[in-house]
Short mmCIF file of C-alpha atoms in Angstrom, two decimals:
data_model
loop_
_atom_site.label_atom_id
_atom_site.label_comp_id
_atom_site.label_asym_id
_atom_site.label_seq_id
_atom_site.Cartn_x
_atom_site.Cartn_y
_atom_site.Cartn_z
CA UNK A 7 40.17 74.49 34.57
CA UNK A 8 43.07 72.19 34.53
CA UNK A 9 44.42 71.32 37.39
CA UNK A 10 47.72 69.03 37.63
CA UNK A 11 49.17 70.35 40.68
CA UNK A 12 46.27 67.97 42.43
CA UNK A 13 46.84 65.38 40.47
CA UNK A 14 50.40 65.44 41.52
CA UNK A 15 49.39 65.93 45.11
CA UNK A 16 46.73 62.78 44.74
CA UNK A 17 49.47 60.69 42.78
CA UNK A 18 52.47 61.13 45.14
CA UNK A 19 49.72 60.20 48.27
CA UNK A 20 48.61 57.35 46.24
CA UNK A 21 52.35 56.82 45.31
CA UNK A 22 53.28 56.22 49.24
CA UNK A 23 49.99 54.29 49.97
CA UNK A 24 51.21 51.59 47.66
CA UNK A 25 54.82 51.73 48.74
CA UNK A 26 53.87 51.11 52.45
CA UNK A 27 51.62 48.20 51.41
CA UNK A 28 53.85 46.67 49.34
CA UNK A 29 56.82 47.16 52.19
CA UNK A 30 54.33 45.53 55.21
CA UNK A 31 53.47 42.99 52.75
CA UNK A 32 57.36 42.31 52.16
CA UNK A 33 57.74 42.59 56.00
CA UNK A 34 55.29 39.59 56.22
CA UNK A 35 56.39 37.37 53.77
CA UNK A 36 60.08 37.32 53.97
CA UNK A 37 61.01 35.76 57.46
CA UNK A 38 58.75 32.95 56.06
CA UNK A 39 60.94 32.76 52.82
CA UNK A 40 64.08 33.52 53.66
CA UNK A 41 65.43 30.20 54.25
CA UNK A 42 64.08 28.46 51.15
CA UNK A 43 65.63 31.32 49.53
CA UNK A 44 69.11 29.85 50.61
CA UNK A 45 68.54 26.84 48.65
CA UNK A 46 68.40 28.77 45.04
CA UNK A 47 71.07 29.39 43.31
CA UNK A 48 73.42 32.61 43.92
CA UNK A 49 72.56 33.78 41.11
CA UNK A 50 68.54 33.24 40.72
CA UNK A 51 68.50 34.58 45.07
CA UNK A 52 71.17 37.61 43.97
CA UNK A 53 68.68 38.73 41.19
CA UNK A 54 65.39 38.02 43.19
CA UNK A 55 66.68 40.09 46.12
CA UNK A 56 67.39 43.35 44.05
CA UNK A 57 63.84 43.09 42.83
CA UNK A 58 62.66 42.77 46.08
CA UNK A 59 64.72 45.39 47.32
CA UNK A 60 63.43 47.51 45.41
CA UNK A 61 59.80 46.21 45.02
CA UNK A 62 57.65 48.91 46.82
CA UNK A 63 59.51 51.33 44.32
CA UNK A 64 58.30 49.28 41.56
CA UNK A 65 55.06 48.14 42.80
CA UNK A 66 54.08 51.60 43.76
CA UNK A 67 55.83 53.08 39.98
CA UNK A 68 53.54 50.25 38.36
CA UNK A 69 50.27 50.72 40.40
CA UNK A 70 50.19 54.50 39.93
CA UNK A 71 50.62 53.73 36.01
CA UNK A 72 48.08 51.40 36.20
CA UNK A 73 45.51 53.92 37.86
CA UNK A 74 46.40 56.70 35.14
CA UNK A 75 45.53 53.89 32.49
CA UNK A 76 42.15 54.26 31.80
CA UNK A 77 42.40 57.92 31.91
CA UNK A 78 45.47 57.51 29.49
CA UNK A 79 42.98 55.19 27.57
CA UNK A 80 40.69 57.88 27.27
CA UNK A 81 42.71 60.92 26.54
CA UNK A 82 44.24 59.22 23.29
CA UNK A 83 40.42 58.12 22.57
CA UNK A 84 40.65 54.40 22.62
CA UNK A 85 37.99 54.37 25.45
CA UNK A 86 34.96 56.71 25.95
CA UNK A 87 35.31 58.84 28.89
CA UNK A 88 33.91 57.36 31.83
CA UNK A 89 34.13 59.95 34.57
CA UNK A 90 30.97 61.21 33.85
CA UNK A 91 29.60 57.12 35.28
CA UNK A 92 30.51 58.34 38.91
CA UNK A 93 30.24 62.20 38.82
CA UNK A 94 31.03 64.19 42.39
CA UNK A 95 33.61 61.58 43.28
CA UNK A 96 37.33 62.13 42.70
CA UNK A 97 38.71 61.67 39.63
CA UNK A 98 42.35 60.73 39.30
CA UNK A 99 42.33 61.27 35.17
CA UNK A 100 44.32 63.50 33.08
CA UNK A 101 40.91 64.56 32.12
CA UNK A 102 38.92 66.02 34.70
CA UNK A 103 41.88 66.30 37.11
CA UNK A 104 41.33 66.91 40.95
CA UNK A 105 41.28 70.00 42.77
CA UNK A 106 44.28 70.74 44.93
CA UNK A 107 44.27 69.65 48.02
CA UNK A 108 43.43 72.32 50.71
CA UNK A 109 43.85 70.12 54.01
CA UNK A 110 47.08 71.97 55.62
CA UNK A 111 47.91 68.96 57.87
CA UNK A 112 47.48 66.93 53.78
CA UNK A 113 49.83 69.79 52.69
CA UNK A 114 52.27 69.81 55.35
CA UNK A 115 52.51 66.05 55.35
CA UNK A 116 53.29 66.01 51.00
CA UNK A 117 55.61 68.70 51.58
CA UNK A 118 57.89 66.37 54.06
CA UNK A 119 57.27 63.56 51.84
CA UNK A 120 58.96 65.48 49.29
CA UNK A 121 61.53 66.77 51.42
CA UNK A 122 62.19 63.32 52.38
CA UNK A 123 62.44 61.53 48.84
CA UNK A 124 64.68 64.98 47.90
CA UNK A 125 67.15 64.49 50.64
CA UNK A 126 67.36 60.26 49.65
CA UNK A 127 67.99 61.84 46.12
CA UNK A 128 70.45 64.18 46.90
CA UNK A 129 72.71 61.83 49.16
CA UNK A 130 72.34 59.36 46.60
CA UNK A 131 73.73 61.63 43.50
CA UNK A 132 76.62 62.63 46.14
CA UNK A 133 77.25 59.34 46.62
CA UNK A 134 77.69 58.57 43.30
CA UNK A 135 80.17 61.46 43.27
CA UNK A 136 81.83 60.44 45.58
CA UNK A 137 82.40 57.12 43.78
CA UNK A 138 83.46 58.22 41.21
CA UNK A 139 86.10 60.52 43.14
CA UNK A 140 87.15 57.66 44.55
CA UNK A 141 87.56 55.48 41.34
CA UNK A 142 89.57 58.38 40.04
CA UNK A 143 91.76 58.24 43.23
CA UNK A 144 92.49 54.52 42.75
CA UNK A 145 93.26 54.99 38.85
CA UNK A 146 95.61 57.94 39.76
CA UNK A 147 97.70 55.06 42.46
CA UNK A 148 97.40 52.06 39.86
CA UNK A 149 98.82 51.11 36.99
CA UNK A 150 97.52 48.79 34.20
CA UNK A 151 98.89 45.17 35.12
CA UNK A 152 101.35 43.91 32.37
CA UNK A 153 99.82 41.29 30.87
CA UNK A 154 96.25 40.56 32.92
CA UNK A 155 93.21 42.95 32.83
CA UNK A 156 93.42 44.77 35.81
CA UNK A 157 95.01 47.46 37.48
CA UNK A 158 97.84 47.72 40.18
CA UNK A 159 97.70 49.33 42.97
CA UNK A 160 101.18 49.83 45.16
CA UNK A 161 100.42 49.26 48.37
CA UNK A 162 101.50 47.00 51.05
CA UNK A 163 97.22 46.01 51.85
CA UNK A 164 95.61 42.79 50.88
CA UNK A 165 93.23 44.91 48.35
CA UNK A 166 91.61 43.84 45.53
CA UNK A 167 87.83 45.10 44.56
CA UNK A 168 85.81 46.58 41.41
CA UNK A 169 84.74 50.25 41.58
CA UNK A 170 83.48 52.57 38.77
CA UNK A 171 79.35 52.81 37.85
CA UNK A 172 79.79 53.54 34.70
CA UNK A 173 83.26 52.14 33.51
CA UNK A 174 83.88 49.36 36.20
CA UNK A 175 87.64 48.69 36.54
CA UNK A 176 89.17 45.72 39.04
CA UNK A 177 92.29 47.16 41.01
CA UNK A 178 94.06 44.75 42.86
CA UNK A 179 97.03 45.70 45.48
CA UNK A 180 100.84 44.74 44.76
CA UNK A 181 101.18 43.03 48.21
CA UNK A 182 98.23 40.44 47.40
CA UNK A 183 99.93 40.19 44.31
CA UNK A 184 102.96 38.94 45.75
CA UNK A 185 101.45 36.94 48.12
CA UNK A 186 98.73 34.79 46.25
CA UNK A 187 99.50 31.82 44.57
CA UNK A 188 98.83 31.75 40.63
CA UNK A 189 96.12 30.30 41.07
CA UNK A 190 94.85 31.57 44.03
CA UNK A 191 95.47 35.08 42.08
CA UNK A 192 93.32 33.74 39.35
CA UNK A 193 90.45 33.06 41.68
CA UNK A 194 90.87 36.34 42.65
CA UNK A 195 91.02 38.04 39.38
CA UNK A 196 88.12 35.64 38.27
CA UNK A 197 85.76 36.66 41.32
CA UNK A 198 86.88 39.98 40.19
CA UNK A 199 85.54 40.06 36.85
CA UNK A 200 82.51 38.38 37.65
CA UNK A 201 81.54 41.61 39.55
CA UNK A 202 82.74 43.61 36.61
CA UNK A 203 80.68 41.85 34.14
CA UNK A 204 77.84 41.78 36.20
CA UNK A 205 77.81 45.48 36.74
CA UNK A 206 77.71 44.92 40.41
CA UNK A 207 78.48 48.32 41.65
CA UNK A 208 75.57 49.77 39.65
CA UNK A 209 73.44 47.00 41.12
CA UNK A 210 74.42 47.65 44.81
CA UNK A 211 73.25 51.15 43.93
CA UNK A 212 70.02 50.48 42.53
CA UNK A 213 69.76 48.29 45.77
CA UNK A 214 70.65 51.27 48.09
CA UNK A 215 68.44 54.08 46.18
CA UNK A 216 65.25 52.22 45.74
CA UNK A 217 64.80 50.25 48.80
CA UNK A 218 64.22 53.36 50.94
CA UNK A 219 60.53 52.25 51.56
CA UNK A 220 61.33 48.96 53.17
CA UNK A 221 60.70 49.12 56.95
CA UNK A 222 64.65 49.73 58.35
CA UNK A 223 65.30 46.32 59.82
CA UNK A 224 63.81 44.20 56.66
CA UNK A 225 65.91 46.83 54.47
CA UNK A 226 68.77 45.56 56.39
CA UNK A 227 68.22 42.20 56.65
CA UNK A 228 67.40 41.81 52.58
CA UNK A 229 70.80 44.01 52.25
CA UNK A 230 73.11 41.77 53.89
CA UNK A 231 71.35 38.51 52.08
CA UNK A 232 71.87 40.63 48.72
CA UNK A 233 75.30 41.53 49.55
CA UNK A 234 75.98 37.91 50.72
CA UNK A 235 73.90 36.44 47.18
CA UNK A 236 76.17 38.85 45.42
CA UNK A 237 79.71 37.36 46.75
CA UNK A 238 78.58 33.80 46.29
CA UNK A 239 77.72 34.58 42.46
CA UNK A 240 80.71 35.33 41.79
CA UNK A 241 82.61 32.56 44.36
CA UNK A 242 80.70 30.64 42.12
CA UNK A 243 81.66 31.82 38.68
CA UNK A 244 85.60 31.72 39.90
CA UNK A 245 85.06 28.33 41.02
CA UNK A 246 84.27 27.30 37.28
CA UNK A 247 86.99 29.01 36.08
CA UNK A 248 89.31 27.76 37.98
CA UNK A 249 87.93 24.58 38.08
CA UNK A 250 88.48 23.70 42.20
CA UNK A 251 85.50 25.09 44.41
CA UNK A 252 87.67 24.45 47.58
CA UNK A 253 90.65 26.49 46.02
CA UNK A 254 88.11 29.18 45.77
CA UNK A 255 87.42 28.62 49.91
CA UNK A 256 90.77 28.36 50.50
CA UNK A 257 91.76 31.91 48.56
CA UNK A 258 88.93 33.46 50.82
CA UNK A 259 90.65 32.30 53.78
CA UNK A 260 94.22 33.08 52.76
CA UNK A 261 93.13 36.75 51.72
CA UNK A 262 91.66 37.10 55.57
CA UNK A 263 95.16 35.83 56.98
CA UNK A 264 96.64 38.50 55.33
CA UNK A 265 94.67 41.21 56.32
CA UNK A 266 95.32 39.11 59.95
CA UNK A 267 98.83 39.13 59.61
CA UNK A 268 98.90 43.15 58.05
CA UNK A 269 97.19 43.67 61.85
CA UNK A 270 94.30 45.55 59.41
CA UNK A 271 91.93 47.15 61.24
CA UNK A 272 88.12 47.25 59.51
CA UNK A 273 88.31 49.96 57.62
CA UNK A 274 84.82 50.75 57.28
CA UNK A 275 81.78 50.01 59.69
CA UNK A 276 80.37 47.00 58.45
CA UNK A 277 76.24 46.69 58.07
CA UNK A 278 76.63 43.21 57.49
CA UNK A 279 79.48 41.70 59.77
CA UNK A 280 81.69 39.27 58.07
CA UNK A 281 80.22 36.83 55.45
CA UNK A 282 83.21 34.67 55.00
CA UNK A 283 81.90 31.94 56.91
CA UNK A 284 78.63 31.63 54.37
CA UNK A 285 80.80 31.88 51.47
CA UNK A 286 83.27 29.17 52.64
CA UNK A 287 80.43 26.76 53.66
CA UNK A 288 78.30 27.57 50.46
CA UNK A 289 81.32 26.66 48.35
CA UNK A 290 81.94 23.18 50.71
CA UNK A 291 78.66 22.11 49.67
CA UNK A 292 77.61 20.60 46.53
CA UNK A 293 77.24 23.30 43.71
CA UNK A 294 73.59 24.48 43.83
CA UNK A 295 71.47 23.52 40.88
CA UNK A 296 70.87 26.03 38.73
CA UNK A 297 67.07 25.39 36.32
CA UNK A 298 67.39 27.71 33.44
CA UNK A 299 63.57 29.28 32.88
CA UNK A 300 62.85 27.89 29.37
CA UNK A 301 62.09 31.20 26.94
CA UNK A 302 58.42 29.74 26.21
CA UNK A 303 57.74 29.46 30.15
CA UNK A 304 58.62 33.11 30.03
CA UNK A 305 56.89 34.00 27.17
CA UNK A 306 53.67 32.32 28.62
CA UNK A 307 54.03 34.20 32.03
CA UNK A 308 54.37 37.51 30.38
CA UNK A 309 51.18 36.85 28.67
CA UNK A 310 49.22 35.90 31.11
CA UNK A 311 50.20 38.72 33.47
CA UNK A 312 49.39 41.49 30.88
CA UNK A 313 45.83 39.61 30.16
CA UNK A 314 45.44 39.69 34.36
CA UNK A 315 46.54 43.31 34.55
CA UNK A 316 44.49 44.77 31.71
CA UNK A 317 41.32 42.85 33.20
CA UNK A 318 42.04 44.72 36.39
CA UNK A 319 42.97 47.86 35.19
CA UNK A 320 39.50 49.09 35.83
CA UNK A 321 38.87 48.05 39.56
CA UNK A 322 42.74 49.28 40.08
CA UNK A 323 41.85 52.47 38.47
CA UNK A 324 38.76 52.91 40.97
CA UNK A 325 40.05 51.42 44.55
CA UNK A 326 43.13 54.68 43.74
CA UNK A 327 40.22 56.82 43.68
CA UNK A 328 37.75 55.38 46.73
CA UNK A 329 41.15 54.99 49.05
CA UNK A 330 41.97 58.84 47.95
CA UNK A 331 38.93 59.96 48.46
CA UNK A 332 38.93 58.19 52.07
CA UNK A 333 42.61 59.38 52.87
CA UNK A 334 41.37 63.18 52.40
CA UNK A 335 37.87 63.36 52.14
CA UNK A 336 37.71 64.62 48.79
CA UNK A 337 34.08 65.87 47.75
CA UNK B 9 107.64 65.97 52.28
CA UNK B 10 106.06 68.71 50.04
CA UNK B 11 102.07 69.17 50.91
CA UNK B 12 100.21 68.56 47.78
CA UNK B 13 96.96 69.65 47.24
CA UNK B 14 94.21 67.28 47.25
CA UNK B 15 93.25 67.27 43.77
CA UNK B 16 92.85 64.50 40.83
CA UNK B 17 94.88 63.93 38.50
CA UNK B 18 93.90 62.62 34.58
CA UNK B 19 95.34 60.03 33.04
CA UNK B 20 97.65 61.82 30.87
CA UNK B 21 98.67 64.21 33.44
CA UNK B 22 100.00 61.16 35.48
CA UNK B 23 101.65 59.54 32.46
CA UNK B 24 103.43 62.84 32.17
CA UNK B 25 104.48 62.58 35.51
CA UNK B 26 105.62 58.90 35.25
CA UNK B 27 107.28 60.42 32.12
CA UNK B 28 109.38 63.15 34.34
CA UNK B 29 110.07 60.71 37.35
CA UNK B 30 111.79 58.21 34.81
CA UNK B 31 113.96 61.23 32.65
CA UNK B 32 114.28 63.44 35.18
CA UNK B 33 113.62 66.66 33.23
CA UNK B 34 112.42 67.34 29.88
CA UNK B 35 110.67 69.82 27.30
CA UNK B 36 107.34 69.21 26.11
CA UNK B 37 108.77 68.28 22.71
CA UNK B 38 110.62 65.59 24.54
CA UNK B 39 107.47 64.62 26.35
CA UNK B 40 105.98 65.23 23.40
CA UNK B 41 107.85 63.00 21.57
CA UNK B 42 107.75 60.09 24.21
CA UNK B 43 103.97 60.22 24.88
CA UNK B 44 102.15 62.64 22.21
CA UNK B 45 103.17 60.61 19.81
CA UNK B 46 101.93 57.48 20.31
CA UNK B 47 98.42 58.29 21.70
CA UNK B 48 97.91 60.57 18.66
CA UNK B 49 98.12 64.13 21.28
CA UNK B 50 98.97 67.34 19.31
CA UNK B 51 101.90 69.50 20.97
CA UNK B 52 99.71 71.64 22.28
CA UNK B 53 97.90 69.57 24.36
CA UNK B 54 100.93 68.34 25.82
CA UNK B 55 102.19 72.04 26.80
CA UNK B 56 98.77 71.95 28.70
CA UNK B 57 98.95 69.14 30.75
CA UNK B 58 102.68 70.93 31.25
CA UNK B 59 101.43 73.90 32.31
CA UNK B 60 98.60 72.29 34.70
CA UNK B 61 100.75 70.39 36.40
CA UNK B 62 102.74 72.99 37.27
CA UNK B 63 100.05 75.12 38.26
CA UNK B 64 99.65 72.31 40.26
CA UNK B 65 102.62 72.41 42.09
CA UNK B 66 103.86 69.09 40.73
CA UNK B 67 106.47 70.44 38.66
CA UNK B 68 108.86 73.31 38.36
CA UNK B 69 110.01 74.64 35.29
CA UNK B 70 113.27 76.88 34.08
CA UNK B 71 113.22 78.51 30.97
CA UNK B 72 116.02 77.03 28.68
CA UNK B 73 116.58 79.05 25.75
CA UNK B 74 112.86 79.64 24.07
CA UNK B 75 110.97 76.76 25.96
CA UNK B 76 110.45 75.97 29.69
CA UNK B 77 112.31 72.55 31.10
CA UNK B 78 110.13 71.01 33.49
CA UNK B 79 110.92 68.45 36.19
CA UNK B 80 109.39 66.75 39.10
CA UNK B 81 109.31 68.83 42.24
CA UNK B 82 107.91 66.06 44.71
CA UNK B 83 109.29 62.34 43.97
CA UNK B 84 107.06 59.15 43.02
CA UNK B 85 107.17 57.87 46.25
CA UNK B 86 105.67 60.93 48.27
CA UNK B 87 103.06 61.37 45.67
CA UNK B 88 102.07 57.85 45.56
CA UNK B 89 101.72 57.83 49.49
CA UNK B 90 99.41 60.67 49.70
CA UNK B 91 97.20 59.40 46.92
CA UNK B 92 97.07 56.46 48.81
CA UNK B 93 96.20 58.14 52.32
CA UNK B 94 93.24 59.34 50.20
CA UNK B 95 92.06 56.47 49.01
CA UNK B 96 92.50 54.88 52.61
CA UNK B 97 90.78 57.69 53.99
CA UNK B 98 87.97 57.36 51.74
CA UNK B 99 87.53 53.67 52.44
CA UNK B 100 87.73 54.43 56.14
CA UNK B 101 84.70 56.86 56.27
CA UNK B 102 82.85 53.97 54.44
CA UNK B 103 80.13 56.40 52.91
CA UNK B 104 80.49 54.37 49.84
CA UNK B 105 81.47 50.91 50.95
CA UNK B 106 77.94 49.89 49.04
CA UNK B 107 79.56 51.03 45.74
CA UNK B 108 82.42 48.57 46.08
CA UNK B 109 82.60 44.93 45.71
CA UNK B 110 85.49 43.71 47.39
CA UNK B 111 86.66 40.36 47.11
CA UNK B 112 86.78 40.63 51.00
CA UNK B 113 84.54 42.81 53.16
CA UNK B 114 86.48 45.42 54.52
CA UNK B 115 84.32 46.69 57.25
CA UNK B 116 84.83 42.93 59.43
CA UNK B 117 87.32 40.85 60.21
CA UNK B 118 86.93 37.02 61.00
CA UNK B 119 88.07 35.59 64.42
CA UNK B 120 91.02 33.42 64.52
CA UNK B 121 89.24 30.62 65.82
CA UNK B 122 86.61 31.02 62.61
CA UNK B 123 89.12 30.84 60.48
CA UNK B 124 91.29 27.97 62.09
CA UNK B 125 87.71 26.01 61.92
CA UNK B 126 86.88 26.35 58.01
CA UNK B 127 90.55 25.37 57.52
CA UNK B 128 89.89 22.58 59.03
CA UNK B 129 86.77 21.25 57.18
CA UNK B 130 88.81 22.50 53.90
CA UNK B 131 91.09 19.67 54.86
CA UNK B 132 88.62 17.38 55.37
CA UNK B 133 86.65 18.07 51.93
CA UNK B 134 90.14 17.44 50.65
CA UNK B 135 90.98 14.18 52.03
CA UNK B 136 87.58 13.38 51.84
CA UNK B 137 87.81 13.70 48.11
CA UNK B 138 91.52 11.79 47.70
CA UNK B 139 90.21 9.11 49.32
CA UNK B 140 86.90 9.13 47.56
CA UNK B 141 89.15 9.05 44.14
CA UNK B 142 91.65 6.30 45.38
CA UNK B 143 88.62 3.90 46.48
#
């Protein structure tokens, strides 16, 4: 008889294996990389710290598909059916699925698991509510700027930021407004955008929801160098529109005398502590080269890893099933 | 100051308001006329938003003949600060400080000395660079 309530139980077990490998791996390797990672680009560390971030999601996602492969294979007969090679072992195949598993401590343990990746769920979706609330609470105090693409807000802060997942909008407060110089308000509107366009609210999320498997402090620290990555993207990008990197430093620094001067409290607890410093410094220093990837190298990679994975699909396919079977002592 | 509700408002429901605040008073014809009109809104859905924001307690309304007059019953100002409170509020608890990018953080604030410091080597990159261009 069919039975995919054990192949569930298997694949979520298998599912967390792989996340916790891939999250000590990442707990290895990143205090050696970190600071060569400071030499890339903004942009090329911003984009290689979401996937990282959010790597033993991914690696564990792509690992499980991997091990369903050559079942997959099978069931849409490309493949023979090769369970029948190594009967009275477990099978993790749509085919001959495995029995449920009947450990209680196994059970118990699933059962949290899924409480726990329920709960990250749930506060995730209300956070997004809550966003959203909030996005509607800034449109309902703002009003579309006369002749520049942003909105007003009327209020005697230093505010200006991008919220909104789906529809991003930039709001930007009447007293930092009046404050800024043209130009200074242009490096402001221009880091702005650069958030907008990149659909960095949306990415912070992503970063948030699927880096719950990192261990807490690495989840932190990548985090911080994300959020940090993020900011200097766009310093960046309002640098080259305006055309002055130190005008961009020297906004930075006038927006944090005003909040000085307003006698602004922090407003939220920060994770991350101030990263004004980093930008100003990073924008001091001579623009980081930025290699494009040529479209060929790219092409070339891709190829190469499908040939590698679909050589390995096989021995992927059967350590799932000997670590399974050595997790729960499946007979 | 009149309590309002914490609720949201839409888009056309404020531009009704802003409507009201500016005339005063007015029919939904009138409002009609001013804001219907030119976003392509049928009559009806202006007597809606009308009748919502009433509900609302953001208007009051006297019946003029066959249709209602409605004005403002709390001014731009008091509104305004509320909303604002709420949006202050919700920056404050920070549950969703991740989903905004801010040009500056909110959550931490430099030290003066910090700041006095980067100024400095700002003015040094830029007399650095004059002189660099006048050599």
């Amino acid at each position: 008889m069919s039975n995919y309530f054990g192949l569930l139980q298997f694949g979520l077990l298998a599912s967390l294996g792989f996340a916790v490998l891939a999250s000590l791996v990442s707990v290895a390797i990143y205090p050696l990389v970190q600071q060569r990672m400071t030499k890339l680009s903004p942009q090329l560390r911003s984009n290689l710290l979401l996937i990282w971030l959010a790597s033993p999601a991914l690696i564990a996602g792509a690992l499980i598909f991997l091990s369903f492969m050559p079942s997959l294979f099978s069931l849409f007969g490309f493949v023979p059916d090769h369970c029948s090679v190594h009967d009275g072992h477990l099978h993790f195949c749509f085919i001959h699925p495995p029995l449920a598993i009947n450990n209680i401590l196994l059970q118990l343990f699933l059962a949290v698991l899924v409480g726990i990746a329920a709960y990250f769920i749930g506060t995730s979706f209300f956070d997004l509510l809550r966003a959203h609330k909030f996005q509607q609470q800034l449109m309902m105090v703002s009003r579309p700027h006369d002749t520049l693409s942003f909105r007003v807000v009327d209020w005697n802060m230093p505010m200006a930021l991008s919220a909104g997942i789906r529809r991003i909008r930039v709001f930007i407060s009447s007293q930092l407004i009046e404050n800024l110089s043209p130009t200074q308000l242009k490096v402001v509107i221009a880091h702005e955008e650069a958030h907008l366009r990149r659909k960095d609210p949306l990415r912070h999320f992503v970063a948030h929801v699927f880096s719950f498997a990192h261990i807490p402090w690495l989840r932190k620290a990548l985090l911080t160098d994300f959020d940090l990555a993020t900011e200097q993207t766009c310093d960046e990008v309002a640098a080259t529109q305006v055309g002055e990197r130190l005008m961009v430093a020297d906004t930075i620094l006038a927006v944090e005398r005003l909040f000085m001067i307003q006698r602004a409290p922090s407003m939220m607890t920060s994770i991350s502590g101030s990263n004004i410093t980093a930008r100003v410094e990073s924008l001091l220093a001579q623009p980081p080269a930025c290699k494009a990837i040529s479209k060929s190298y790219m092409y070339f990679l891709t190829i190469a890893a499908s040939v590698v994975v679909f050589t390995i699909v096989d021995d992927i396919h059967h350590f799932t099933e000997s670590i399974l079977q050595l997790i729960t002592g499946y007979m | 100051m009149l309590p309002v509700k914490r609720q949201n408002l839409g888009e056309l429901e404020m531009a009704v308001l802003e409507h009201l605040w500016d005339t005063d008073s007015g029919n939904a014809k009138e409002v009609h006329h001013c804001i219907g009109t030119q976003r392509g809104i049928s009559l009806n859905t202006i007597q809606s938003t009308l009748e919502r924001l009433f509900r609302k307690e953001l208007l009051n309304r006297e019946k003029v003949s066959h249709s209602y007059v409605y004005s403002p019953s709390i001014q731009r100002e008091e509104l305004m600060a509320q909303l604002i409170g709420d949006v202050v509020k919700t920056l404050s608890d920070g549950k969703t400080d991740y989903l905004l990018s801010a040009f500056i953080d909110y959550a931490a604030r430099e030290d003066t000395s910090s700041l006095d410091r980067l100024e400095q080597l700002i003015a040094e990159h830029r007399a650095d660079g004059r002189s660099g261009k006048e050599k």
